PDB file of C-alpha atoms in Angstrom:
ATOM      1  CA  MET A   1       0.000   0.000   0.000  1.00  0.00           C
ATOM      2  CA  ASP A   2       1.506   3.296  -1.144  1.00  0.00           C
ATOM      3  CA  LEU A   3       0.846   6.092   1.337  1.00  0.00           C
ATOM      4  CA  ARG A   4       0.899   9.640   0.008  1.00  0.00           C
ATOM      5  CA  ILE A   5       0.416  12.999   1.705  1.00  0.00           C
ATOM      6  CA  PHE A   6      -2.193  15.265   0.117  1.00  0.00           C
ATOM      7  CA  THR A   7      -2.506  18.937   1.085  1.00  0.00           C
ATOM      8  CA  GLU A   8      -5.029  21.731   0.477  1.00  0.00           C
ATOM      9  CA  PRO A   9      -2.884  24.896   0.607  1.00  0.00           C
ATOM     10  CA  GLN A  10      -5.685  27.200  -0.557  1.00  0.00           C
ATOM     11  CA  GLN A  11      -6.998  26.867   3.001  1.00  0.00           C
ATOM     12  CA  GLY A  12      -3.971  28.814   4.226  1.00  0.00           C
ATOM     13  CA  ALA A  13      -0.325  27.971   3.501  1.00  0.00           C
ATOM     14  CA  SER A  14       2.748  29.663   2.116  1.00  0.00           C
ATOM     15  CA  TYR A  15       5.361  28.010  -0.075  1.00  0.00           C
ATOM     16  CA  ASP A  16       7.606  27.655   2.989  1.00  0.00           C
ATOM     17  CA  ASP A  17       4.805  25.825   4.822  1.00  0.00           C
ATOM     18  CA  LEU A  18       4.476  23.406   1.915  1.00  0.00           C
ATOM     19  CA  LEU A  19       8.226  22.926   1.728  1.00  0.00           C
ATOM     20  CA  ARG A  20       8.330  21.892   5.394  1.00  0.00           C
ATOM     21  CA  VAL A  21       5.529  19.405   4.841  1.00  0.00           C
ATOM     22  CA  ALA A  22       7.111  18.027   1.663  1.00  0.00           C
ATOM     23  CA  ARG A  23      10.481  17.552   3.332  1.00  0.00           C
ATOM     24  CA  THR A  24       8.831  15.870   6.320  1.00  0.00           C
ATOM     25  CA  THR A  25       6.901  13.642   3.910  1.00  0.00           C
ATOM     26  CA  GLU A  26      10.110  12.618   2.187  1.00  0.00           C
ATOM     27  CA  ALA A  27      12.113  12.073   5.373  1.00  0.00           C
ATOM     28  CA  ALA A  28       9.323   9.979   6.888  1.00  0.00           C
ATOM     29  CA  GLY A  29       9.354   7.588   3.945  1.00  0.00           C
ATOM     30  CA  TYR A  30       6.090   8.355   2.176  1.00  0.00           C
ATOM     31  CA  ASP A  31       5.742   7.634  -1.519  1.00  0.00           C
ATOM     32  CA  ALA A  32       4.617  11.096  -2.631  1.00  0.00           C
ATOM     33  CA  PHE A  33       3.645  14.660  -1.765  1.00  0.00           C
ATOM     34  CA  PHE A  34       0.565  15.997  -3.542  1.00  0.00           C
ATOM     35  CA  ARG A  35      -1.331  19.252  -3.422  1.00  0.00           C
ATOM     36  CA  SER A  36      -4.666  20.545  -4.673  1.00  0.00           C
ATOM     37  CA  ASP A  37      -4.975  23.056  -7.519  1.00  0.00           C
ATOM     38  CA  HIS A  38      -7.255  25.816  -6.183  1.00  0.00           C
ATOM     39  CA  TYR A  39      -7.083  29.596  -6.059  1.00  0.00           C
ATOM     40  CA  LEU A  40      -9.685  30.280  -3.368  1.00  0.00           C
ATOM     41  CA  LYS A  41     -10.240  29.019   0.159  1.00  0.00           C
ATOM     42  CA  MET A  42     -13.313  27.009   1.061  1.00  0.00           C
ATOM     43  CA  GLY A  43     -15.461  27.174   4.167  1.00  0.00           C
ATOM     44  CA  SER A  44     -14.522  29.132   7.264  1.00  0.00           C
ATOM     45  CA  ALA A  45     -10.719  29.100   6.790  1.00  0.00           C
ATOM     46  CA  ASP A  46      -9.133  32.523   6.293  1.00  0.00           C
ATOM     47  CA  GLY A  47      -6.931  31.289   3.446  1.00  0.00           C
ATOM     48  CA  LEU A  48      -4.041  33.513   4.490  1.00  0.00           C
ATOM     49  CA  PRO A  49      -1.529  34.411   3.170  1.00  0.00           C
ATOM     50  CA  GLY A  50      -3.362  33.589  -0.070  1.00  0.00           C
ATOM     51  CA  PRO A  51      -3.203  30.985  -2.823  1.00  0.00           C
ATOM     52  CA  THR A  52      -0.059  29.428  -4.221  1.00  0.00           C
ATOM     53  CA  ASP A  53       0.055  28.131  -7.780  1.00  0.00           C
ATOM     54  CA  ALA A  54       0.257  24.347  -7.991  1.00  0.00           C
ATOM     55  CA  TRP A  55       2.864  24.041 -10.712  1.00  0.00           C
ATOM     56  CA  ILE A  56       5.067  26.880  -9.476  1.00  0.00           C
ATOM     57  CA  THR A  57       5.010  25.199  -6.065  1.00  0.00           C
ATOM     58  CA  LEU A  58       5.887  21.807  -7.511  1.00  0.00           C
ATOM     59  CA  ALA A  59       8.726  23.317  -9.547  1.00  0.00           C
ATOM     60  CA  GLY A  60      10.241  24.675  -6.342  1.00  0.00           C
ATOM     61  CA  LEU A  61       9.748  21.390  -4.518  1.00  0.00           C
ATOM     62  CA  ALA A  62      11.282  19.523  -7.448  1.00  0.00           C
ATOM     63  CA  ARG A  63      14.595  21.231  -6.659  1.00  0.00           C
ATOM     64  CA  GLU A  64      14.300  21.017  -2.866  1.00  0.00           C
ATOM     65  CA  THR A  65      13.430  17.328  -2.534  1.00  0.00           C
ATOM     66  CA  GLU A  66      15.235  14.259  -3.826  1.00  0.00           C
ATOM     67  CA  ARG A  67      13.078  11.131  -3.765  1.00  0.00           C
ATOM     68  CA  VAL A  68       9.417  11.815  -3.094  1.00  0.00           C
ATOM     69  CA  ARG A  69       7.055  11.881  -6.076  1.00  0.00           C
ATOM     70  CA  LEU A  70       5.153  15.109  -6.752  1.00  0.00           C
ATOM     71  CA  GLY A  71       1.745  15.814  -8.191  1.00  0.00           C
ATOM     72  CA  THR A  72      -1.719  17.343  -8.152  1.00  0.00           C
ATOM     73  CA  LEU A  73      -5.134  16.101  -7.095  1.00  0.00           C
ATOM     74  CA  VAL A  74      -6.066  17.558  -9.462  1.00  0.00           C
ATOM     75  CA  THR A  75      -5.027  20.229 -11.930  1.00  0.00           C
ATOM     76  CA  ALA A  76      -8.104  22.109 -13.174  1.00  0.00           C
ATOM     77  CA  ALA A  77      -8.499  22.024 -16.950  1.00  0.00           C
ATOM     78  CA  THR A  78     -10.209  25.430 -16.781  1.00  0.00           C
ATOM     79  CA  PHE A  79      -7.122  27.174 -15.413  1.00  0.00           C
ATOM     80  CA  ARG A  80      -4.594  26.693 -18.217  1.00  0.00           C
ATOM     81  CA  HIS A  81      -4.377  26.071 -21.939  1.00  0.00           C
ATOM     82  CA  PRO A  82      -3.186  22.533 -22.713  1.00  0.00           C
ATOM     83  CA  GLY A  83      -0.121  23.434 -24.769  1.00  0.00           C
ATOM     84  CA  PRO A  84       1.531  25.656 -22.156  1.00  0.00           C
ATOM     85  CA  LEU A  85       0.401  23.261 -19.420  1.00  0.00           C
ATOM     86  CA  ALA A  86       2.156  20.390 -21.187  1.00  0.00           C
ATOM     87  CA  ILE A  87       5.327  22.505 -21.270  1.00  0.00           C
ATOM     88  CA  SER A  88       5.076  23.386 -17.556  1.00  0.00           C
ATOM     89  CA  VAL A  89       4.520  19.818 -16.406  1.00  0.00           C
ATOM     90  CA  ALA A  90       7.258  18.444 -18.657  1.00  0.00           C
ATOM     91  CA  GLN A  91       9.674  21.030 -17.291  1.00  0.00           C
ATOM     92  CA  VAL A  92       8.818  20.209 -13.666  1.00  0.00           C
ATOM     93  CA  ASP A  93       9.291  16.528 -14.516  1.00  0.00           C
ATOM     94  CA  GLN A  94      12.758  17.349 -15.827  1.00  0.00           C
ATOM     95  CA  MET A  95      13.523  19.518 -12.787  1.00  0.00           C
ATOM     96  CA  SER A  96      12.572  16.656 -10.463  1.00  0.00           C
ATOM     97  CA  GLY A  97      14.461  13.955 -12.338  1.00  0.00           C
ATOM     98  CA  GLY A  98      11.244  12.244 -13.414  1.00  0.00           C
ATOM     99  CA  ARG A  99       9.126  12.365 -10.257  1.00  0.00           C
ATOM    100  CA  VAL A 100       5.947  14.075 -11.488  1.00  0.00           C
ATOM    101  CA  GLU A 101       2.479  12.510 -11.596  1.00  0.00           C
ATOM    102  CA  PHE A 102      -0.186  14.442 -13.463  1.00  0.00           C
ATOM    103  CA  GLY A 103      -3.688  14.527 -12.032  1.00  0.00           C
ATOM    104  CA  ILE A 104      -6.153  16.503 -14.122  1.00  0.00           C
ATOM    105  CA  GLY A 105      -9.889  17.166 -13.823  1.00  0.00           C
ATOM    106  CA  THR A 106     -12.569  19.325 -15.403  1.00  0.00           C
ATOM    107  CA  GLY A 107     -12.544  22.127 -12.811  1.00  0.00           C
ATOM    108  CA  TRP A 108     -15.606  22.773 -10.706  1.00  0.00           C
ATOM    109  CA  TYR A 109     -15.349  25.491  -8.036  1.00  0.00           C
ATOM    110  CA  ASP A 110     -17.438  28.377  -9.365  1.00  0.00           C
ATOM    111  CA  ASP A 111     -16.374  31.004  -6.798  1.00  0.00           C
ATOM    112  CA  GLU A 112     -12.649  30.747  -7.557  1.00  0.00           C
ATOM    113  CA  HIS A 113     -13.315  31.223 -11.255  1.00  0.00           C
ATOM    114  CA  THR A 114     -15.348  34.345 -10.527  1.00  0.00           C
ATOM    115  CA  ALA A 115     -12.762  35.660  -8.078  1.00  0.00           C
ATOM    116  CA  TYR A 116      -9.866  35.454 -10.547  1.00  0.00           C
ATOM    117  CA  GLY A 117     -11.568  36.107 -13.873  1.00  0.00           C
ATOM    118  CA  LEU A 118     -11.602  32.524 -15.090  1.00  0.00           C
ATOM    119  CA  THR A 119     -14.352  31.008 -17.230  1.00  0.00           C
ATOM    120  CA  LEU A 120     -16.242  27.986 -15.924  1.00  0.00           C
ATOM    121  CA  PRO A 121     -18.243  26.616 -18.866  1.00  0.00           C
ATOM    122  CA  PRO A 122     -21.361  24.460 -18.478  1.00  0.00           C
ATOM    123  CA  LEU A 123     -20.666  20.847 -17.496  1.00  0.00           C
ATOM    124  CA  LYS A 124     -20.928  19.300 -20.964  1.00  0.00           C
ATOM    125  CA  GLU A 125     -18.545  21.853 -22.431  1.00  0.00           C
ATOM    126  CA  ARG A 126     -16.153  21.348 -19.507  1.00  0.00           C
ATOM    127  CA  PHE A 127     -16.031  17.629 -20.251  1.00  0.00           C
ATOM    128  CA  ASP A 128     -15.588  18.279 -23.970  1.00  0.00           C
ATOM    129  CA  ARG A 129     -12.689  20.627 -23.243  1.00  0.00           C
ATOM    130  CA  TYR A 130     -11.251  18.186 -20.691  1.00  0.00           C
ATOM    131  CA  ALA A 131     -11.250  15.374 -23.246  1.00  0.00           C
ATOM    132  CA  GLU A 132      -9.446  17.592 -25.745  1.00  0.00           C
ATOM    133  CA  GLN A 133      -6.907  18.681 -23.125  1.00  0.00           C
ATOM    134  CA  LEU A 134      -6.086  15.054 -22.340  1.00  0.00           C
ATOM    135  CA  ALA A 135      -5.603  14.341 -26.050  1.00  0.00           C
ATOM    136  CA  VAL A 136      -3.406  17.403 -26.558  1.00  0.00           C
ATOM    137  CA  ILE A 137      -1.222  17.062 -23.458  1.00  0.00           C
ATOM    138  CA  THR A 138      -0.551  13.348 -23.815  1.00  0.00           C
ATOM    139  CA  GLY A 139      -0.152  13.755 -27.566  1.00  0.00           C
ATOM    140  CA  LEU A 140       2.523  16.413 -27.135  1.00  0.00           C
ATOM    141  CA  TRP A 141       4.435  14.332 -24.585  1.00  0.00           C
ATOM    142  CA  LYS A 142       4.298  11.121 -26.592  1.00  0.00           C
ATOM    143  CA  THR A 143       5.236  12.555 -29.987  1.00  0.00           C
ATOM    144  CA  PRO A 144       8.642  11.074 -30.889  1.00  0.00           C
ATOM    145  CA  ALA A 145      11.552  13.500 -30.732  1.00  0.00           C
ATOM    146  CA  GLY A 146      12.133  15.156 -34.082  1.00  0.00           C
ATOM    147  CA  GLU A 147       8.488  14.797 -35.149  1.00  0.00           C
ATOM    148  CA  THR A 148       5.663  17.333 -34.876  1.00  0.00           C
ATOM    149  CA  PHE A 149       2.208  17.189 -33.333  1.00  0.00           C
ATOM    150  CA  SER A 150      -0.993  18.622 -34.777  1.00  0.00           C
ATOM    151  CA  TYR A 151      -4.496  18.548 -33.389  1.00  0.00           C
ATOM    152  CA  SER A 152      -7.804  19.975 -34.539  1.00  0.00           C
ATOM    153  CA  GLY A 153     -10.665  20.002 -32.067  1.00  0.00           C
ATOM    154  CA  ASP A 154     -13.688  22.106 -31.279  1.00  0.00           C
ATOM    155  CA  TYR A 155     -11.793  24.103 -28.647  1.00  0.00           C
ATOM    156  CA  TYR A 156      -8.057  23.609 -29.255  1.00  0.00           C
ATOM    157  CA  THR A 157      -6.065  23.562 -32.483  1.00  0.00           C
ATOM    158  CA  LEU A 158      -2.320  22.929 -32.707  1.00  0.00           C
ATOM    159  CA  ALA A 159      -0.401  22.993 -35.977  1.00  0.00           C
ATOM    160  CA  ASP A 160       3.039  21.421 -36.447  1.00  0.00           C
ATOM    161  CA  SER A 161       4.064  21.780 -32.816  1.00  0.00           C
ATOM    162  CA  PRO A 162       7.615  20.616 -32.113  1.00  0.00           C
ATOM    163  CA  ALA A 163       6.087  18.998 -29.010  1.00  0.00           C
ATOM    164  CA  LEU A 164       8.884  20.157 -26.755  1.00  0.00           C
ATOM    165  CA  PRO A 165      10.136  19.897 -24.092  1.00  0.00           C
ATOM    166  CA  LYS A 166       9.871  16.197 -23.406  1.00  0.00           C
ATOM    167  CA  PRO A 167       9.262  15.001 -19.842  1.00  0.00           C
ATOM    168  CA  ALA A 168      12.034  13.099 -18.112  1.00  0.00           C
ATOM    169  CA  GLN A 169       9.727  10.092 -17.845  1.00  0.00           C
ATOM    170  CA  SER A 170       9.214   8.222 -21.091  1.00  0.00           C
ATOM    171  CA  PRO A 171       6.820   8.253 -22.768  1.00  0.00           C
ATOM    172  CA  ALA A 172       5.075  10.525 -20.220  1.00  0.00           C
ATOM    173  CA  PRO A 173       4.389  11.142 -16.545  1.00  0.00           C
ATOM    174  CA  PRO A 174       1.628   8.943 -15.116  1.00  0.00           C
ATOM    175  CA  VAL A 175      -1.837  10.429 -15.646  1.00  0.00           C
ATOM    176  CA  ILE A 176      -4.344  10.391 -12.785  1.00  0.00           C
ATOM    177  CA  ILE A 177      -8.066  10.746 -13.487  1.00  0.00           C
ATOM    178  CA  GLY A 178     -10.856  10.565 -10.934  1.00  0.00           C
ATOM    179  CA  GLY A 179     -14.406  11.470 -10.108  1.00  0.00           C
ATOM    180  CA  GLY A 180     -17.842   9.942  -9.910  1.00  0.00           C
ATOM    181  CA  GLY A 181     -19.284  10.481 -13.387  1.00  0.00           C
ATOM    182  CA  LYS A 182     -20.779   7.224 -14.600  1.00  0.00           C
ATOM    183  CA  LYS A 183     -20.132   7.416 -18.358  1.00  0.00           C
ATOM    184  CA  ARG A 184     -17.617   9.932 -19.688  1.00  0.00           C
ATOM    185  CA  THR A 185     -15.274   9.763 -16.690  1.00  0.00           C
ATOM    186  CA  PRO A 186     -14.752   5.972 -16.922  1.00  0.00           C
ATOM    187  CA  ALA A 187     -14.379   6.222 -20.694  1.00  0.00           C
ATOM    188  CA  LEU A 188     -11.685   8.893 -20.439  1.00  0.00           C
ATOM    189  CA  ALA A 189      -9.946   6.942 -17.688  1.00  0.00           C
ATOM    190  CA  ALA A 190      -9.935   3.830 -19.837  1.00  0.00           C
ATOM    191  CA  GLN A 191      -8.263   5.770 -22.632  1.00  0.00           C
ATOM    192  CA  TYR A 192      -5.780   7.911 -20.717  1.00  0.00           C
ATOM    193  CA  ALA A 193      -5.381   7.016 -17.038  1.00  0.00           C
ATOM    194  CA  ASP A 194      -2.538   5.201 -15.348  1.00  0.00           C
ATOM    195  CA  GLU A 195      -4.370   5.651 -12.048  1.00  0.00           C
ATOM    196  CA  PHE A 196      -8.004   6.203 -11.092  1.00  0.00           C
ATOM    197  CA  ASN A 197      -8.681   8.078  -7.861  1.00  0.00           C
ATOM    198  CA  LEU A 198     -11.857   8.453  -5.802  1.00  0.00           C
ATOM    199  CA  PRO A 199     -11.689  11.254  -3.200  1.00  0.00           C
ATOM    200  CA  PHE A 200     -13.825  11.297  -0.074  1.00  0.00           C
ATOM    201  CA  VAL A 201     -16.387   8.600  -0.865  1.00  0.00           C
ATOM    202  CA  ASP A 202     -17.367   5.376   0.890  1.00  0.00           C
ATOM    203  CA  ALA A 203     -15.966   1.998  -0.131  1.00  0.00           C
ATOM    204  CA  GLU A 204     -19.144   0.843  -1.845  1.00  0.00           C
ATOM    205  CA  THR A 205     -19.303   3.965  -4.010  1.00  0.00           C
ATOM    206  CA  ALA A 206     -15.603   3.634  -4.860  1.00  0.00           C
ATOM    207  CA  LEU A 207     -15.933  -0.029  -5.823  1.00  0.00           C
ATOM    208  CA  ALA A 208     -18.868   0.663  -8.138  1.00  0.00           C
ATOM    209  CA  GLN A 209     -16.881   3.367  -9.936  1.00  0.00           C
ATOM    210  CA  PHE A 210     -13.741   1.228 -10.160  1.00  0.00           C
ATOM    211  CA  GLU A 211     -15.863  -1.464 -11.793  1.00  0.00           C
ATOM    212  CA  ARG A 212     -17.212   1.044 -14.326  1.00  0.00           C
ATOM    213  CA  VAL A 213     -13.629   1.998 -15.212  1.00  0.00           C
ATOM    214  CA  ASP A 214     -12.715  -1.683 -15.583  1.00  0.00           C
ATOM    215  CA  ALA A 215     -15.675  -2.232 -17.921  1.00  0.00           C
ATOM    216  CA  ALA A 216     -14.743   0.812 -20.003  1.00  0.00           C
ATOM    217  CA  ALA A 217     -11.159  -0.426 -20.288  1.00  0.00           C
ATOM    218  CA  LYS A 218     -12.286  -3.878 -21.410  1.00  0.00           C
ATOM    219  CA  ALA A 219     -14.582  -2.272 -23.981  1.00  0.00           C
ATOM    220  CA  ILE A 220     -11.586  -0.717 -25.760  1.00  0.00           C
ATOM    221  CA  GLY A 221      -9.351  -3.768 -25.352  1.00  0.00           C
ATOM    222  CA  ARG A 222      -7.257  -2.484 -22.462  1.00  0.00           C
ATOM    223  CA  ASP A 223      -6.315  -4.612 -19.463  1.00  0.00           C
ATOM    224  CA  PRO A 224      -8.037  -3.019 -16.433  1.00  0.00           C
ATOM    225  CA  LYS A 225      -5.095  -4.065 -14.259  1.00  0.00           C
ATOM    226  CA  GLU A 226      -3.039  -1.370 -15.999  1.00  0.00           C
ATOM    227  CA  ILE A 227      -5.084   1.268 -14.125  1.00  0.00           C
ATOM    228  CA  LEU A 228      -4.069   1.538 -10.490  1.00  0.00           C
ATOM    229  CA  ARG A 229      -6.881   2.086  -7.945  1.00  0.00           C
ATOM    230  CA  SER A 230      -6.545   4.771  -5.273  1.00  0.00           C
ATOM    231  CA  VAL A 231      -8.646   6.792  -2.849  1.00  0.00           C
ATOM    232  CA  ALA A 232      -8.157   9.978  -0.823  1.00  0.00           C
ATOM    233  CA  LEU A 233      -9.363  10.216   2.789  1.00  0.00           C
ATOM    234  CA  VAL A 234      -9.020  12.940   5.407  1.00  0.00           C
ATOM    235  CA  LEU A 235      -6.698  12.000   8.278  1.00  0.00           C
ATOM    236  CA  ALA A 236      -6.938  12.438  12.056  1.00  0.00           C
ATOM    237  CA  ALA A 237      -4.629   9.927  13.752  1.00  0.00           C
ATOM    238  CA  GLY A 238      -3.300   9.845  17.277  1.00  0.00           C
ATOM    239  CA  ARG A 239      -1.595   7.852  19.984  1.00  0.00           C
ATOM    240  CA  ASP A 240      -4.750   7.952  22.104  1.00  0.00           C
ATOM    241  CA  GLU A 241      -8.309   9.251  21.956  1.00  0.00           C
ATOM    242  CA  ALA A 242      -7.356  12.665  23.295  1.00  0.00           C
ATOM    243  CA  GLU A 243      -4.820  13.203  20.509  1.00  0.00           C
ATOM    244  CA  VAL A 244      -7.283  12.013  17.880  1.00  0.00           C
ATOM    245  CA  ALA A 245      -9.905  14.437  19.206  1.00  0.00           C
ATOM    246  CA  ARG A 246      -7.402  17.299  19.265  1.00  0.00           C
ATOM    247  CA  ARG A 247      -6.435  16.725  15.653  1.00  0.00           C
ATOM    248  CA  ALA A 248     -10.046  16.423  14.534  1.00  0.00           C
ATOM    249  CA  ALA A 249     -10.923  19.654  16.341  1.00  0.00           C
ATOM    250  CA  ALA A 250      -7.976  21.432  14.730  1.00  0.00           C
ATOM    251  CA  ILE A 251      -9.592  20.913  11.308  1.00  0.00           C
ATOM    252  CA  GLY A 252     -13.141  21.562  12.503  1.00  0.00           C
ATOM    253  CA  ARG A 253     -14.360  17.978  12.379  1.00  0.00           C
ATOM    254  CA  GLU A 254     -15.904  15.513  14.841  1.00  0.00           C
ATOM    255  CA  THR A 255     -14.107  12.248  15.574  1.00  0.00           C
ATOM    256  CA  ASP A 256     -17.200  10.068  15.080  1.00  0.00           C
ATOM    257  CA  GLU A 257     -17.855  11.644  11.696  1.00  0.00           C
ATOM    258  CA  LEU A 258     -14.237  11.203  10.650  1.00  0.00           C
ATOM    259  CA  ARG A 259     -14.245   7.583  11.762  1.00  0.00           C
ATOM    260  CA  ALA A 260     -17.231   7.021   9.492  1.00  0.00           C
ATOM    261  CA  ASN A 261     -16.115   9.065   6.504  1.00  0.00           C
ATOM    262  CA  GLY A 262     -12.332   9.327   6.712  1.00  0.00           C
ATOM    263  CA  LEU A 263      -9.377   7.857   8.565  1.00  0.00           C
ATOM    264  CA  ALA A 264      -9.575   8.665  12.270  1.00  0.00           C
ATOM    265  CA  GLY A 265      -8.392   6.862  15.355  1.00  0.00           C
ATOM    266  CA  THR A 266      -5.363   5.204  16.838  1.00  0.00           C
ATOM    267  CA  ALA A 267      -2.762   3.438  14.738  1.00  0.00           C
ATOM    268  CA  ALA A 268      -4.509   0.093  15.250  1.00  0.00           C
ATOM    269  CA  GLU A 269      -7.858   1.526  14.174  1.00  0.00           C
ATOM    270  CA  ILE A 270      -6.396   3.086  11.061  1.00  0.00           C
ATOM    271  CA  VAL A 271      -4.542  -0.067  10.060  1.00  0.00           C
ATOM    272  CA  ASP A 272      -7.810  -1.996  10.389  1.00  0.00           C
ATOM    273  CA  ARG A 273      -9.717   0.618   8.381  1.00  0.00           C
ATOM    274  CA  ILE A 274      -7.165   0.590   5.574  1.00  0.00           C
ATOM    275  CA  GLY A 275      -7.342  -3.193   5.522  1.00  0.00           C
ATOM    276  CA  GLN A 276     -11.108  -3.006   5.078  1.00  0.00           C
ATOM    277  CA  TRP A 277     -10.683  -0.591   2.189  1.00  0.00           C
ATOM    278  CA  ARG A 278      -8.103  -2.785   0.515  1.00  0.00           C
ATOM    279  CA  GLU A 279     -10.263  -5.914   0.876  1.00  0.00           C
ATOM    280  CA  LYS A 280     -13.443  -4.239  -0.403  1.00  0.00           C
ATOM    281  CA  THR A 281     -12.053  -2.181  -3.268  1.00  0.00           C
ATOM    282  CA  GLY A 282      -8.639  -3.489  -4.302  1.00  0.00           C
ATOM    283  CA  ILE A 283      -6.910  -0.154  -3.751  1.00  0.00           C
ATOM    284  CA  THR A 284      -3.131  -0.186  -3.636  1.00  0.00           C
ATOM    285  CA  ARG A 285      -2.590   3.536  -3.003  1.00  0.00           C
ATOM    286  CA  LEU A 286      -3.992   5.894  -0.384  1.00  0.00           C
ATOM    287  CA  TYR A 287      -3.790   9.690  -0.265  1.00  0.00           C
ATOM    288  CA  LEU A 288      -3.902  10.970   3.308  1.00  0.00           C
ATOM    289  CA  GLN A 289      -5.465  14.431   3.307  1.00  0.00           C
ATOM    290  CA  VAL A 290      -3.568  16.426   5.924  1.00  0.00           C
ATOM    291  CA  LEU A 291      -5.303  19.736   6.613  1.00  0.00           C
ATOM    292  CA  ASP A 292      -3.316  21.082   9.592  1.00  0.00           C
ATOM    293  CA  LEU A 293       0.007  21.766   7.908  1.00  0.00           C
ATOM    294  CA  SER A 294       1.627  22.967  11.132  1.00  0.00           C
ATOM    295  CA  ASP A 295       1.313  19.490  12.713  1.00  0.00           C
ATOM    296  CA  LEU A 296       4.344  17.699  11.288  1.00  0.00           C
ATOM    297  CA  ASP A 297       4.201  15.120  14.095  1.00  0.00           C
ATOM    298  CA  HIS A 298       0.922  13.896  12.593  1.00  0.00           C
ATOM    299  CA  ILE A 299       2.729  12.922   9.387  1.00  0.00           C
ATOM    300  CA  GLU A 300       5.632  11.331  11.258  1.00  0.00           C
ATOM    301  CA  PHE A 301       3.304   9.388  13.576  1.00  0.00           C
ATOM    302  CA  VAL A 302       1.488   7.655  10.709  1.00  0.00           C
ATOM    303  CA  ALA A 303       4.789   6.861   8.995  1.00  0.00           C
ATOM    304  CA  SER A 304       6.243   5.241  12.102  1.00  0.00           C
ATOM    305  CA  GLU A 305       3.165   3.581  13.612  1.00  0.00           C
ATOM    306  CA  VAL A 306       0.811   2.796  10.723  1.00  0.00           C
ATOM    307  CA  ALA A 307       2.901   2.312   7.581  1.00  0.00           C
ATOM    308  CA  PRO A 308       5.035  -0.580   8.932  1.00  0.00           C
ATOM    309  CA  GLN A 309       1.857  -2.582   9.614  1.00  0.00           C
ATOM    310  CA  LEU A 310       0.577  -2.344   6.032  1.00  0.00           C
ATOM    311  CA  ASP A 311       3.107  -4.603   4.306  1.00  0.00           C
TER     312      ASP A 311
END
């Protein structure tokens, strides 16, 4: 079971805060450090000192870490044009020595688009644009060196692109797709995804969606086992009940609710809960959503007390 740390810096974090968490993640032995791609805080958080850009952040972390993999859950397709985005991600992959994983979704948070002058099209158009972005970005990365890439779609047109730079990983960084859509999402995952992620759902819901992705893969002649299964769950772990309650309170949640809907409890409880997830859904990767970025002991505790019991 791969354990990854997943952060939501739009809730209030500077680059230096993220660097501390990323370095702690790496030193503690986790597989990867991931962050969201949002420009506006959600809920009652103050969001100070303000948003940090996902790919600028990951470029910095690429040079200030050595082993841990880096990525987004997930880059919003509404934020960036696919050609320049392909360049940015390829460059960060080079800067990291081939440690980038590329999560991408349609974009959804209306208020952040309004706040920063971004367009959020209707859902069907978002999916149409998303499908074209996947085709363009992966097409640019996978075009053999010395050849050009062209694409003509309803929203994006590229003519004789040199398709440079190339990522360090060949033919491309792993692509992560997720979400609960029952038709187009599984179909796009079957075509493009190396990993399919379900954030913040129950095991039964996750299994049903994983099975839809498997069916879509089979329908186009792809082995479903090529698509890794993962979930993301909010974390509140502790050495005893008092520590669990303190960490839940720090993120404005109740322990009973987190036990039901996330990963909360002592090390033994969390190991048991992860085992249930693995048995029910076949996941092999888990993103631990850490919301209190000042609590580095939280990350170290899970690495030392939970991770060794998952082999």
